[in-house]
Tab-separated table of C-alpha atoms in Angstrom:
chain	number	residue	atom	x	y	z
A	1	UNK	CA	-17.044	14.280	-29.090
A	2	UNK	CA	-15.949	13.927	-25.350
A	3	UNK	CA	-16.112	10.066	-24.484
A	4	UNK	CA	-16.342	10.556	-21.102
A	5	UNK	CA	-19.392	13.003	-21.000
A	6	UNK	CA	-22.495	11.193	-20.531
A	7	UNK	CA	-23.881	7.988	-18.906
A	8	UNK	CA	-22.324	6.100	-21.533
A	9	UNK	CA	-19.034	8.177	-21.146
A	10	UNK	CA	-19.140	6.676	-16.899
A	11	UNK	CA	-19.566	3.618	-18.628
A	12	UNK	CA	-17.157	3.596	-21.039
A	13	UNK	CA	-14.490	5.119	-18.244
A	14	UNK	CA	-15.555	2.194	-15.987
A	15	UNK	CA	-15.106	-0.386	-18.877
A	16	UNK	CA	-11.572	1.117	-19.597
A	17	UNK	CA	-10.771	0.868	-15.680
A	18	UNK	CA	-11.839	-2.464	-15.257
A	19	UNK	CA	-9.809	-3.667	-18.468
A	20	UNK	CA	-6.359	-2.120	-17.376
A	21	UNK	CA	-7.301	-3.970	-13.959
A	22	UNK	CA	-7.453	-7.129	-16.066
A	23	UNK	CA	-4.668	-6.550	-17.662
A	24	UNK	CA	-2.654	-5.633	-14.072
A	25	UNK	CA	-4.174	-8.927	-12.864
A	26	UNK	CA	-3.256	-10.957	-15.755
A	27	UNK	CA	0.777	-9.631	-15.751
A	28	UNK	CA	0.734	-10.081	-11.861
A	29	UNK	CA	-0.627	-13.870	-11.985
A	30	UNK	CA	2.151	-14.955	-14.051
A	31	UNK	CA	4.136	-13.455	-11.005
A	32	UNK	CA	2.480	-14.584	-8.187
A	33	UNK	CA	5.321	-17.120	-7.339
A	34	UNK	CA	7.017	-16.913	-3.981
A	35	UNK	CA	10.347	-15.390	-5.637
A	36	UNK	CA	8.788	-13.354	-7.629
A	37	UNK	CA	5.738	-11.692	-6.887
A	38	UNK	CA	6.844	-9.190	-4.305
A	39	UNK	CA	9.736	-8.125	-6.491
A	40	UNK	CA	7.194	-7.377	-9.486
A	41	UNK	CA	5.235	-5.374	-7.442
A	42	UNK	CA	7.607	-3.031	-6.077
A	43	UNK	CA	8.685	-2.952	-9.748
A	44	UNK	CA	5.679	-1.877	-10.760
A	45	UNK	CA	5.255	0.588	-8.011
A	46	UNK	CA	8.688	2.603	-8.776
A	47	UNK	CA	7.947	2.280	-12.302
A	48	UNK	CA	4.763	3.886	-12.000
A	49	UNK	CA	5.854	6.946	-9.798
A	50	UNK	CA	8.754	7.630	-12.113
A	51	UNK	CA	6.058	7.807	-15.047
A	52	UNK	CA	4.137	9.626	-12.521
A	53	UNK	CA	6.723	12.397	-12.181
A	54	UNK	CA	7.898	12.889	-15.234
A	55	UNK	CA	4.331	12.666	-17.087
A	56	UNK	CA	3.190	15.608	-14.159
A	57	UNK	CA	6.532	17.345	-14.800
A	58	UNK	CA	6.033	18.131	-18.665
A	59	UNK	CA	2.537	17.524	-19.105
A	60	UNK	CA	2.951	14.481	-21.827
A	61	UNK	CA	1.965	11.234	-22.253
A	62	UNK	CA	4.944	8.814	-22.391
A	63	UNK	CA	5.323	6.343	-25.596
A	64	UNK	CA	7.630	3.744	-26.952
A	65	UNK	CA	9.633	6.418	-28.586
A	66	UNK	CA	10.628	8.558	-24.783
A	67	UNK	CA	11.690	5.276	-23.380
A	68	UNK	CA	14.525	4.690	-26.240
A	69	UNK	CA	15.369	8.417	-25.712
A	70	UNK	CA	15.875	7.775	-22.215
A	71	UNK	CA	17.336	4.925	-22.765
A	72	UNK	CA	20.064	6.579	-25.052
A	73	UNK	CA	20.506	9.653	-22.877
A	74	UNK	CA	24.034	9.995	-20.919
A	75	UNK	CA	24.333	10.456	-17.155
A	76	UNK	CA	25.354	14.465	-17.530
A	77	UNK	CA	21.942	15.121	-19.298
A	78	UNK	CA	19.793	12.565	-16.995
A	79	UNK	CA	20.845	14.860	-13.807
A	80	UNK	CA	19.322	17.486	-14.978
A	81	UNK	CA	16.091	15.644	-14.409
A	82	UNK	CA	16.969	14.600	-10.980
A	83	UNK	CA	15.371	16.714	-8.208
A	84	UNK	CA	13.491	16.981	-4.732
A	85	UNK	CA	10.299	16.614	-6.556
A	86	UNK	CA	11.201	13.251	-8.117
A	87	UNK	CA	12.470	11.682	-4.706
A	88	UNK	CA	9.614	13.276	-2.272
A	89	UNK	CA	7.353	11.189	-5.074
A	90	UNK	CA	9.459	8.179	-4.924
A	91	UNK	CA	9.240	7.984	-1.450
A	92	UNK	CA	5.705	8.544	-0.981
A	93	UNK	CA	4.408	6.552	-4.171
A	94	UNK	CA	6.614	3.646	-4.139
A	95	UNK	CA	9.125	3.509	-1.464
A	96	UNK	CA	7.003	3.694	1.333
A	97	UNK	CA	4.184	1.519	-0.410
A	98	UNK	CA	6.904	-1.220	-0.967
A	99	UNK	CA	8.335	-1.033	2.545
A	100	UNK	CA	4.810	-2.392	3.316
A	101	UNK	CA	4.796	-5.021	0.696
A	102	UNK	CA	8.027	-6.204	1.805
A	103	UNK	CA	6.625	-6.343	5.441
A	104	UNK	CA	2.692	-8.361	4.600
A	105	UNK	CA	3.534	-11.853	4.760
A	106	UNK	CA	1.850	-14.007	1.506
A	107	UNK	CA	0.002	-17.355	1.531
A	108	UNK	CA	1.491	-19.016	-1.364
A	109	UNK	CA	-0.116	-22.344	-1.042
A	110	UNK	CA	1.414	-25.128	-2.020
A	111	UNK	CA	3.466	-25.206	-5.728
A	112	UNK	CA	1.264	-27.814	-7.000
A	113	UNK	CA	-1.616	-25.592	-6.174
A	114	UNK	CA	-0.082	-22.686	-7.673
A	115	UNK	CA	0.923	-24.212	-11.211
A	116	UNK	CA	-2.821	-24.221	-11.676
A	117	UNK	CA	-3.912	-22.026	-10.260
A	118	UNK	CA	-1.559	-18.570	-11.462
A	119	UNK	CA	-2.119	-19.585	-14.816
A	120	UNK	CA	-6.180	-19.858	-14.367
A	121	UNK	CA	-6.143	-16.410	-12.873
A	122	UNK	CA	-4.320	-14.916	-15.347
A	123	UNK	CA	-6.462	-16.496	-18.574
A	124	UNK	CA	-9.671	-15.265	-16.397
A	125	UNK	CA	-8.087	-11.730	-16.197
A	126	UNK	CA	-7.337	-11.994	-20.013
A	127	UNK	CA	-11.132	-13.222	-20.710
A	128	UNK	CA	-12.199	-10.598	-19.052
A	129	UNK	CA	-9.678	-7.998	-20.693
A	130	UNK	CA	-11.076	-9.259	-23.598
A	131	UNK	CA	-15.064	-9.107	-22.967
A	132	UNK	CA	-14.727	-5.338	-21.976
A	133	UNK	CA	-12.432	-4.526	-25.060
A	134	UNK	CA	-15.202	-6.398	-26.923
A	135	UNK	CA	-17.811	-4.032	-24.817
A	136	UNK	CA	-15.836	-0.464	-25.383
A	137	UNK	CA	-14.834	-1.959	-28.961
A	138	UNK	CA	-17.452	1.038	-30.548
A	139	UNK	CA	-16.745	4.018	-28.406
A	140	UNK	CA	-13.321	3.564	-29.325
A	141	UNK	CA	-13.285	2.857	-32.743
């Protein structure tokens, strides 16, 4: 059975849309400090166009078990997966997009506005994570 096919498969694919935004939201408002929140994002912009690469590359999925291989692979055998494919994708899918971060100034607010604030955001972003999990809870199961 396809879950996407179907007006409860658009559903469904909305629902699981909306709950990786709440999940993005909720990481990101534990973040959204002045020293911080800029950094996280360009983080999660190079992160994201490396998995990009490499998931477009060899046509997998990356799990827990890639990143320790990674993690435990030497330099000689990591070149091999350095090319012009991985840096023209790097520079349009996170370097550029974080120059532009970088340069969009930020209204903080004040920090006593903040320390209740970031932390309301991000339990409204998990509240909502967790009303569309509750939502989807059958199509996946």
């Amino acid at each position: 059975m396809n879950l996407l096919a179907g007006s409860r498969g658009l559903a469904f694919g909305a629902a699981l849309w909306l709950a990786i935004w709440a999940l993005l939201a909720a990481l990101l408002g534990l973040f959204a400090w002045r020293p911080t929140l800029k950094p996280t994002l360009v983080l999660l912009l190079f992160s994201t166009a490396l998995a990009r690469h490499f998931m477009d590359s060899y046509g997998t999925l990356i799990d827990p078990n890639m990143l320790v291989n990674a993690m435990q692979t030497d330099w000689r055998e990591a070149g091999a997966l350095l090319n012009w494919q991985l840096l023209a994708g790097l520079l349009v899918l996170a370097a550029l997009p974080s120059w532009l971060i970088w340069r969009q100034p930020v209204a903080y607010g004040g920090l006593r506005r903040q320390l209740w604030r970031n932390p309301a955001f991000s339990l409204a972003a998990l509240l909502a994570l967790a009303a569309l999990v509750l939502a989807m809870f059958q199509p996946l199961a």
